[in-house]
Amino acid sequence: MSTKFELKNLATGKTTQLDVMSGTIGPDVIDISHLTRDQGVFTYDPGFMATASTESKITYIDGDAGVLLYRGYPVEQLAEKSSFLEVANLLIYGTLPTKAQLDAFLNSIMRHTMVNEHLLRFFQGFHHNAHPMAMVSAVVASMAAFYHDSTDIHDPRHREIFAHRIIAKLPTIAAAAYKHSLGQPFVYPRNNLRYCANMLNMFFAVPCETYAIDPVAAEALDLLFILHADHEQNASTSTVRLAGSTGANPYAAISAGVSALWGPAHGGANEAVLDMLDGIGSAANIDKFLARVKDKDGGVRLMGFGHRVYKNFDPRAKIIRGMCYRVLEKLGKSNDPLLELAVRLEEIALKDEYFVSRKLYPNVDFYSGIIYSALGIPPSMFTVMFAIARTAGWVAHWQEMVSDPHKKIGRPRQLYTGPTQRDYQPIEKR
Ligand code: ACO
């Protein structure tokens, strides 16, 4: 039975019937697209607290139950049984690939790992201490100037080449940014290596000695990437959709997503967690730090805690926490003081009334930085790692939006509170 909402303007008595749309799971949504035409009003929802910006078939989150599904598959199952590139394929194409489909996808990604030599020269223009996210965002946007032969967004084959290209090249671009910051020579991709092993090689190999890729590190990266691959309409994904809705070049849309991800309230949180742990220093200082967090005037947040959607444990945080112990043990770093401090901080915060009453739990980023750190990746690169993983989700959402025959440019409205109309005053009269 279809439900309807009735909205009545109590001043005029005029009513509007609003259709209710049901998804396959999750809360129903009220279709307000005719509201302005019928009632002459807009809805107001800063921060999209109660607004579904789109219909999507890609990822489902139940924030109260701590559930995350990619194309219907629980993230826990994918983390245990799948690989990052298989998950990327699932997100983009909608079903788990057959062996032949997966092989073809892996082969295509492998064949697109190199970037145009001229694009690589861009890095020479950046200052040595440029933040890697600034370099990555700029170079990804610049890809629009190089690969315009395959960016007819109305051609499904062009869209597919773009999707494979950006997923394949982002690790190469990230590694170039890292090598630039170190002043080391760039290491070219090696297509006989798997995705994450190749990335580690591009990050850490140097021409003067042999670099042995640690399979534990490659496996840990792959798992982190699965967990970061998509998260429905988060800020960066919504940014990619909004930029892409104008028909913009897809590389420009992904670059907009990289920029949005950079903020400390979003993907920049993993870097901020490490800064925070460094600042706290030792377990003896936790109480003092939490007192500053709870004092609202201090403007300090417990980074890696809280989430707009999860009001229960972030399921990714649970997996990462377990993985953190395993990885550090395998790498012989189980006595890592940062891990000990993080565990103690989590323990104390989870018992503290401030965090309990606000349903603030550790999110995906509370432990991811500790793992990246143990793998030798510096904090300034953490958000770049996140961007590499999230590219799979951005591409899937961009594809879904662009191939929707009913797509519309994203164009929110506003509640205007500025001056009403007034006349221009000559400068001598102001
Ligand atoms: N530390 C201290 N207090 C917090 C925190 C935190 N990390 N997060 C939320 N709160 C408090 C707020 O002060 C507010 O308290 P109040 O009701 O007394 O005013 C209440 O909890 C609700 O917080 P909001 O900011 O309204 O929640 P919102 O959903 O807008 O924010 C966010 C979510 C941005 C993630 C927030 O929890 C935060 O800043 N966390 C720290 C940064 C972080 O870890 N970001 C990563 C998110 S995961 C990701 O993007 C991959």
Coordinates of C-alpha atoms and ligand atoms in Angstrom, one line a residue:
M1 CA 0.0 0.0 0.0
S2 CA 1.5 3.3 -1.0
T3 CA 1.7 5.9 1.8
K4 CA 1.3 9.6 1.4
F5 CA 2.2 12.6 3.6
E6 CA -0.1 15.6 3.7
L7 CA 1.5 18.9 4.3
K8 CA -0.8 21.8 5.3
N9 CA 0.1 25.5 5.3
L10 CA -1.7 26.6 8.5
A11 CA -1.8 30.2 7.3
T12 CA -3.5 29.6 3.9
G13 CA -5.1 26.2 4.6
K14 CA -3.6 24.9 1.4
T15 CA -2.7 21.2 1.5
T16 CA -0.2 19.2 -0.6
Q17 CA -0.1 15.4 -0.9
L18 CA 3.4 14.2 -0.9
D19 CA 4.3 10.7 -2.3
V20 CA 6.4 8.4 -0.1
M21 CA 9.1 6.4 -1.9
S22 CA 10.4 3.1 -0.5
G23 CA 13.8 1.7 -1.1
T24 CA 14.7 -2.0 -0.8
I25 CA 15.8 -1.4 2.8
G26 CA 16.2 1.7 5.0
P27 CA 13.9 4.5 5.8
D28 CA 11.2 5.7 3.3
V29 CA 11.7 9.1 1.8
I30 CA 9.1 11.9 1.1
D31 CA 9.2 13.1 -2.4
I32 CA 9.2 16.9 -2.1
S33 CA 10.1 17.7 -5.7
H34 CA 6.7 19.3 -6.3
L35 CA 6.5 21.2 -3.0
T36 CA 7.8 24.5 -4.3
R37 CA 5.5 24.4 -7.3
D38 CA 2.5 23.6 -5.0
Q39 CA 3.2 25.7 -2.0
G40 CA 5.9 28.2 -3.0
V41 CA 8.3 27.2 -0.2
F42 CA 11.6 25.4 0.0
T43 CA 12.7 22.9 2.6
Y44 CA 15.6 23.8 4.9
D45 CA 18.1 21.2 6.0
P46 CA 21.6 22.5 6.5
G47 CA 24.2 19.7 6.4
F48 CA 21.6 17.3 4.8
M49 CA 20.6 16.0 8.2
A50 CA 17.3 14.5 6.9
T51 CA 17.7 14.8 3.1
A52 CA 18.3 12.0 0.6
S53 CA 20.1 13.8 -2.2
T54 CA 19.7 10.9 -4.7
E55 CA 18.5 7.4 -5.3
S56 CA 21.3 4.9 -5.4
K57 CA 21.9 1.1 -5.7
I58 CA 25.5 1.1 -4.6
T59 CA 26.0 1.2 -0.8
Y60 CA 23.7 0.8 2.2
I61 CA 24.4 2.0 5.8
D62 CA 22.3 1.4 8.9
G63 CA 24.0 3.7 11.3
D64 CA 22.0 2.5 14.4
A65 CA 22.7 -1.2 13.8
G66 CA 26.3 -0.6 12.5
V67 CA 25.6 -2.2 9.1
L68 CA 27.5 -1.4 5.9
L69 CA 26.7 -3.2 2.6
Y70 CA 28.4 -2.8 -0.8
R71 CA 25.9 -3.8 -3.4
G72 CA 24.2 -5.9 -0.7
Y73 CA 27.3 -7.7 0.5
P74 CA 28.3 -7.1 4.2
V75 CA 31.6 -5.3 4.4
E76 CA 32.8 -7.9 7.0
Q77 CA 32.4 -10.7 4.3
L78 CA 34.2 -8.7 1.7
A79 CA 37.0 -7.8 4.1
E80 CA 37.5 -11.5 4.9
K81 CA 37.1 -13.0 1.4
S82 CA 37.6 -10.4 -1.3
S83 CA 40.3 -8.1 -2.6
F84 CA 40.2 -4.3 -3.2
L85 CA 40.1 -4.6 -7.0
E86 CA 37.3 -7.2 -6.8
V87 CA 35.4 -4.8 -4.5
A88 CA 36.0 -1.9 -7.0
N89 CA 34.6 -4.1 -9.8
L90 CA 31.6 -5.0 -7.6
L91 CA 30.9 -1.3 -6.8
I92 CA 31.2 -0.2 -10.5
Y93 CA 29.4 -3.1 -12.2
G94 CA 26.9 -4.1 -9.5
T95 CA 27.6 -7.8 -9.2
L96 CA 30.5 -10.0 -8.1
P97 CA 32.6 -10.7 -11.2
T98 CA 33.1 -14.1 -12.7
K99 CA 36.7 -15.3 -13.0
A100 CA 36.9 -14.2 -16.6
Q101 CA 35.4 -10.8 -15.8
L102 CA 37.8 -10.2 -12.9
D103 CA 40.8 -11.3 -14.9
A104 CA 39.8 -8.9 -17.7
F105 CA 39.3 -6.0 -15.2
L106 CA 42.7 -6.7 -13.4
N107 CA 44.4 -6.8 -16.8
S108 CA 42.8 -3.5 -17.9
I109 CA 43.8 -1.8 -14.6
M110 CA 47.3 -3.2 -14.9
R111 CA 47.6 -1.8 -18.5
H112 CA 46.7 1.7 -17.3
T113 CA 49.1 2.2 -14.4
M114 CA 51.6 4.5 -16.2
V115 CA 50.9 8.2 -16.4
N116 CA 51.8 10.5 -19.3
E117 CA 55.4 11.7 -18.8
H118 CA 54.4 15.3 -19.2
L119 CA 52.0 15.0 -16.4
L120 CA 54.8 13.6 -14.2
R121 CA 56.8 16.8 -14.8
F122 CA 54.0 18.8 -13.0
F123 CA 55.5 17.6 -9.8
Q124 CA 58.7 19.5 -10.4
G125 CA 56.6 22.7 -10.1
F126 CA 55.5 21.9 -6.6
H127 CA 57.4 23.1 -3.5
H128 CA 59.2 20.2 -1.8
N129 CA 56.9 20.5 1.3
A130 CA 53.6 20.8 -0.6
H131 CA 50.9 18.7 1.1
P132 CA 50.5 15.5 -1.0
M133 CA 46.7 16.1 -1.1
A134 CA 47.3 19.4 -2.8
M135 CA 49.5 17.8 -5.4
V136 CA 47.2 14.8 -6.0
S137 CA 44.1 17.0 -6.3
A138 CA 45.9 19.3 -8.8
V139 CA 47.4 16.4 -10.9
V140 CA 44.1 14.5 -11.0
A141 CA 42.4 17.7 -12.3
S142 CA 45.2 18.0 -14.8
M143 CA 44.4 14.6 -16.2
A144 CA 41.5 16.3 -17.9
A145 CA 44.0 18.0 -20.1
F146 CA 45.7 14.7 -21.1
Y147 CA 43.0 12.1 -21.5
H148 CA 40.3 14.0 -23.2
D149 CA 40.1 11.5 -26.0
S150 CA 38.0 9.2 -23.8
T151 CA 35.8 11.5 -21.8
D152 CA 32.6 11.6 -23.8
I153 CA 30.5 11.1 -20.8
H154 CA 27.6 9.9 -22.9
D155 CA 29.6 7.0 -24.4
P156 CA 29.5 4.0 -22.0
R157 CA 32.9 2.7 -23.3
H158 CA 34.5 6.1 -22.7
R159 CA 33.1 6.1 -19.2
E160 CA 34.5 2.6 -18.6
I161 CA 38.0 3.6 -19.9
F162 CA 37.9 6.6 -17.6
A163 CA 36.9 4.4 -14.6
H164 CA 39.8 1.9 -15.2
R165 CA 42.3 4.7 -15.9
I166 CA 41.7 6.7 -12.7
I167 CA 41.7 3.6 -10.5
A168 CA 44.9 2.4 -12.1
K169 CA 46.8 5.7 -12.1
L170 CA 45.9 7.1 -8.7
P171 CA 48.5 5.0 -6.9
T172 CA 51.1 6.1 -9.5
I173 CA 50.2 9.8 -8.9
A174 CA 50.2 9.3 -5.1
A175 CA 53.6 7.7 -5.2
A176 CA 55.0 10.5 -7.4
A177 CA 53.7 13.0 -4.8
Y178 CA 55.4 11.1 -2.0
K179 CA 58.7 10.7 -3.9
H180 CA 58.6 14.4 -4.7
S181 CA 58.3 15.3 -1.0
L182 CA 61.3 13.1 -0.3
G183 CA 63.4 14.4 -3.2
Q184 CA 63.8 10.8 -4.4
P185 CA 63.5 9.6 -8.0
F186 CA 60.1 8.5 -9.2
V187 CA 59.6 4.7 -9.4
Y188 CA 57.6 3.4 -12.3
P189 CA 54.8 1.0 -11.8
R190 CA 55.6 -2.7 -12.3
N191 CA 52.7 -4.5 -13.9
N192 CA 53.8 -8.0 -12.7
L193 CA 52.8 -6.9 -9.1
R194 CA 49.4 -6.8 -7.6
Y195 CA 47.7 -3.4 -7.0
C196 CA 48.9 -2.8 -3.4
A197 CA 52.3 -4.5 -3.8
N198 CA 52.9 -2.3 -6.8
M199 CA 52.0 0.7 -4.7
L200 CA 54.4 -0.2 -1.9
N201 CA 57.1 -0.7 -4.5
M202 CA 56.5 2.8 -6.0
F203 CA 56.5 4.3 -2.5
F204 CA 59.5 2.7 -1.0
A205 CA 61.8 1.3 -3.7
V206 CA 65.0 3.3 -4.5
P207 CA 67.3 2.7 -7.4
C208 CA 70.4 2.0 -5.2
E209 CA 69.1 -1.1 -3.4
T210 CA 66.6 -4.0 -3.7
Y211 CA 63.3 -3.4 -2.0
A212 CA 61.5 -6.5 -0.7
I213 CA 57.8 -6.0 -0.7
D214 CA 56.3 -7.2 2.6
P215 CA 53.3 -9.4 1.9
V216 CA 51.8 -8.5 5.3
A217 CA 52.0 -4.8 4.4
A218 CA 50.4 -5.4 1.0
E219 CA 47.6 -7.5 2.5
A220 CA 47.0 -4.8 5.2
L221 CA 46.7 -2.1 2.6
D222 CA 44.3 -4.2 0.5
L223 CA 42.1 -4.7 3.5
L224 CA 42.1 -1.0 4.5
F225 CA 41.2 -0.1 0.9
I226 CA 38.2 -2.5 1.0
L227 CA 37.0 -0.8 4.1
H228 CA 37.4 2.7 2.6
A229 CA 36.1 1.9 -0.9
D230 CA 32.7 3.5 -0.5
H231 CA 30.3 5.0 2.0
E232 CA 27.2 6.2 0.1
Q233 CA 26.5 9.9 0.0
N234 CA 29.4 11.2 2.2
A235 CA 30.8 14.7 1.6
S236 CA 33.4 13.8 -1.0
T237 CA 31.1 11.4 -2.9
S238 CA 28.3 14.1 -2.9
T239 CA 30.9 16.5 -4.2
V240 CA 31.8 14.2 -7.1
R241 CA 28.2 13.8 -7.9
L242 CA 27.5 17.6 -7.7
A243 CA 30.5 18.5 -9.9
G244 CA 29.7 15.7 -12.3
S245 CA 26.1 16.7 -12.5
T246 CA 27.1 19.7 -14.6
G247 CA 28.6 17.4 -17.2
A248 CA 32.1 18.4 -16.1
N249 CA 35.1 16.4 -17.2
P250 CA 35.2 13.3 -15.0
Y251 CA 38.8 13.8 -13.9
A252 CA 37.7 17.3 -12.7
A253 CA 34.8 15.7 -10.7
I254 CA 37.2 13.2 -9.0
S255 CA 39.6 16.0 -8.2
A256 CA 36.8 17.9 -6.5
G257 CA 36.2 14.7 -4.5
V258 CA 39.8 14.6 -3.5
S259 CA 39.6 18.2 -2.3
A260 CA 36.5 17.5 -0.2
L261 CA 38.0 14.4 1.3
W262 CA 41.0 16.4 2.6
G263 CA 39.1 18.2 5.4
P264 CA 39.7 17.0 9.0
A265 CA 36.0 16.3 9.5
H266 CA 36.2 13.8 6.7
G267 CA 39.2 11.9 5.2
G268 CA 41.7 14.2 6.9
A269 CA 40.7 12.7 10.2
N270 CA 43.2 9.8 9.9
E271 CA 46.1 12.3 9.8
A272 CA 44.5 14.4 12.5
V273 CA 44.3 11.3 14.8
L274 CA 48.0 10.8 14.6
D275 CA 48.7 14.5 15.3
M276 CA 46.3 14.2 18.3
L277 CA 48.0 11.1 19.7
D278 CA 51.4 12.8 19.3
G279 CA 50.1 15.8 21.1
I280 CA 48.6 13.8 24.0
G281 CA 52.0 12.0 24.3
S282 CA 51.2 9.5 27.0
A283 CA 48.3 7.9 28.8
A284 CA 48.9 10.1 31.8
N285 CA 47.7 13.1 29.8
I286 CA 44.4 11.5 28.5
D287 CA 42.2 13.0 31.2
K288 CA 43.6 16.5 30.7
F289 CA 43.1 16.1 26.9
L290 CA 39.5 14.8 27.3
A291 CA 38.7 17.7 29.6
R292 CA 39.7 20.1 26.8
V293 CA 37.5 18.1 24.3
K294 CA 34.5 18.4 26.6
D295 CA 35.0 22.1 27.1
K296 CA 33.1 23.3 24.1
D297 CA 34.9 26.6 24.0
G298 CA 38.2 24.9 23.5
G299 CA 37.3 23.9 19.9
V300 CA 39.1 20.5 20.4
R301 CA 37.5 17.3 19.2
L302 CA 38.4 13.7 19.8
M303 CA 39.5 12.9 16.3
G304 CA 38.5 9.5 14.9
F305 CA 35.4 9.6 17.1
G306 CA 31.9 10.3 16.0
H307 CA 30.1 10.0 12.7
R308 CA 27.1 11.6 11.0
V309 CA 25.5 8.3 10.3
Y310 CA 26.9 5.7 12.8
K311 CA 25.4 6.2 16.2
N312 CA 26.8 2.8 17.1
F313 CA 30.2 1.2 16.4
D314 CA 31.4 1.9 12.9
P315 CA 31.6 -1.7 11.5
R316 CA 34.8 -0.7 9.7
A317 CA 36.4 0.5 13.0
K318 CA 35.7 -2.9 14.5
I319 CA 37.5 -4.7 11.7
I320 CA 40.4 -2.2 11.6
R321 CA 40.9 -2.5 15.4
G322 CA 41.4 -6.3 15.1
M323 CA 43.5 -5.8 12.1
C324 CA 45.7 -3.3 13.8
Y325 CA 46.8 -5.8 16.4
R326 CA 47.4 -8.5 13.8
V327 CA 49.4 -6.2 11.5
L328 CA 51.6 -4.8 14.3
E329 CA 52.3 -8.2 15.7
K330 CA 53.3 -9.5 12.2
L331 CA 55.5 -6.5 11.7
G332 CA 57.0 -7.0 15.1
K333 CA 55.6 -3.7 16.4
S334 CA 53.0 -5.0 18.8
N335 CA 54.4 -2.8 21.6
D336 CA 53.8 0.3 19.5
P337 CA 53.3 3.2 22.1
L338 CA 50.8 4.9 19.7
L339 CA 48.6 1.8 19.6
E340 CA 48.8 1.5 23.4
L341 CA 47.8 5.1 23.8
A342 CA 45.0 4.8 21.3
V343 CA 43.6 1.7 23.0
R344 CA 43.6 3.5 26.4
L345 CA 42.1 6.6 25.0
E346 CA 39.3 4.6 23.3
E347 CA 38.7 2.7 26.6
I348 CA 38.4 5.9 28.6
A349 CA 36.2 7.7 26.1
L350 CA 33.8 4.8 25.7
K351 CA 33.1 5.0 29.4
D352 CA 32.8 8.7 29.6
E353 CA 29.3 10.1 29.9
Y354 CA 30.0 12.9 27.4
F355 CA 30.7 10.4 24.6
V356 CA 28.2 7.8 25.7
S357 CA 25.3 10.3 25.8
R358 CA 26.2 11.6 22.3
K359 CA 26.6 8.1 20.9
L360 CA 30.2 8.9 19.9
Y361 CA 32.1 5.8 18.9
P362 CA 35.4 5.3 17.2
N363 CA 35.1 5.7 13.4
V364 CA 37.1 4.1 10.6
D365 CA 39.9 6.6 11.0
F366 CA 40.7 6.0 14.7
Y367 CA 43.0 3.1 14.0
S368 CA 43.7 3.3 10.3
G369 CA 46.5 5.9 10.8
I370 CA 48.3 3.6 13.3
I371 CA 48.3 0.9 10.7
Y372 CA 49.6 3.2 7.9
S373 CA 52.2 4.5 10.3
A374 CA 53.4 0.9 11.1
L375 CA 53.7 0.4 7.3
G376 CA 56.1 3.3 7.1
I377 CA 53.6 5.7 5.5
P378 CA 53.9 9.2 6.8
P379 CA 50.8 11.0 8.3
S380 CA 50.7 13.5 5.4
M381 CA 50.0 10.6 3.0
F382 CA 47.2 9.0 5.1
T383 CA 44.4 11.0 3.4
V384 CA 46.0 10.2 0.0
M385 CA 45.7 6.5 0.8
F386 CA 42.1 7.0 1.7
A387 CA 41.6 8.9 -1.7
I388 CA 43.0 5.9 -3.6
A389 CA 40.5 3.6 -2.0
R390 CA 37.6 5.9 -2.2
T391 CA 38.2 6.5 -5.9
A392 CA 36.4 3.2 -6.5
G393 CA 33.3 4.5 -4.8
W394 CA 33.5 7.9 -6.5
V395 CA 33.7 6.3 -9.9
A396 CA 30.8 4.0 -9.2
H397 CA 28.6 6.9 -8.0
W398 CA 29.7 9.1 -10.9
Q399 CA 28.8 6.3 -13.4
E400 CA 25.5 5.7 -11.7
M401 CA 24.6 9.4 -11.9
V402 CA 25.9 10.0 -15.5
S403 CA 24.1 7.0 -16.9
D404 CA 20.8 7.9 -15.2
P405 CA 18.4 9.1 -18.0
H406 CA 16.6 11.3 -15.5
K407 CA 19.7 13.0 -14.1
K408 CA 19.5 16.7 -13.3
I409 CA 22.2 19.3 -12.5
G410 CA 22.5 19.5 -8.7
R411 CA 21.3 22.9 -7.7
P412 CA 20.2 23.5 -4.1
R413 CA 18.2 26.5 -3.0
Q414 CA 18.7 28.7 0.1
L415 CA 17.1 30.7 2.9
Y416 CA 18.2 34.2 2.0
T417 CA 18.9 36.4 5.0
G418 CA 20.9 39.2 3.4
P419 CA 19.8 42.7 2.7
T420 CA 16.7 43.4 0.7
Q421 CA 16.9 45.4 -2.5
R422 CA 18.7 48.8 -2.0
D423 CA 20.1 51.4 -4.3
Y424 CA 23.7 51.8 -5.2
Q425 CA 25.4 54.8 -3.4
P426 CA 28.2 56.8 -5.0
I427 CA 31.4 56.4 -3.0
E428 CA 31.4 60.0 -1.7
K429 CA 28.0 59.3 0.0
R430 CA 28.9 56.1 1.8
Ligands
ACO1 N1 34.8 15.0 19.8 C1 34.0 15.7 20.7 N2 32.7 16.0 20.6 C2 32.1 15.6 19.4 C3 32.8 14.8 18.5 C4 34.2 14.5 18.7 N3 34.9 13.8 17.8 N4 32.0 14.5 17.4 C5 30.8 15.1 17.8 N5 30.9 15.7 19.0 C6 29.8 16.3 19.7 C7 29.5 17.7 19.2 O1 30.2 18.7 19.9 C8 28.0 17.8 19.5 O2 27.8 18.0 20.9 P1 26.5 18.9 21.4 O3 25.3 18.1 21.0 O4 26.7 19.0 22.8 O5 26.6 20.2 20.6 C9 27.5 16.3 19.2 O6 28.6 15.5 19.5 C10 27.0 16.1 17.8 O7 28.1 16.5 16.9 P2 27.9 17.1 15.5 O8 29.1 17.9 15.1 O9 26.6 17.8 15.4 O10 27.8 15.8 14.6 P3 28.0 15.7 13.1 O11 27.2 14.5 12.6 O12 27.7 17.0 12.4 O13 29.5 15.4 12.9 C11 31.6 14.4 12.6 C12 30.1 14.2 12.6 C13 32.0 15.6 11.7 C14 32.3 13.2 12.0 C15 32.1 14.7 14.0 O14 31.7 13.6 14.9 C16 33.6 14.9 14.1 O15 34.0 16.1 14.0 N6 34.4 13.9 14.4 C17 35.8 14.1 14.5 C18 36.4 14.1 13.1 C19 36.4 12.7 12.5 O16 36.9 11.7 13.1 N7 36.0 12.6 11.2 C20 36.0 11.4 10.5 C21 34.6 10.9 10.1 S1 34.6 9.4 9.3 C22 35.1 9.8 7.7 O17 34.8 10.8 7.2 C23 35.8 8.8 7.1

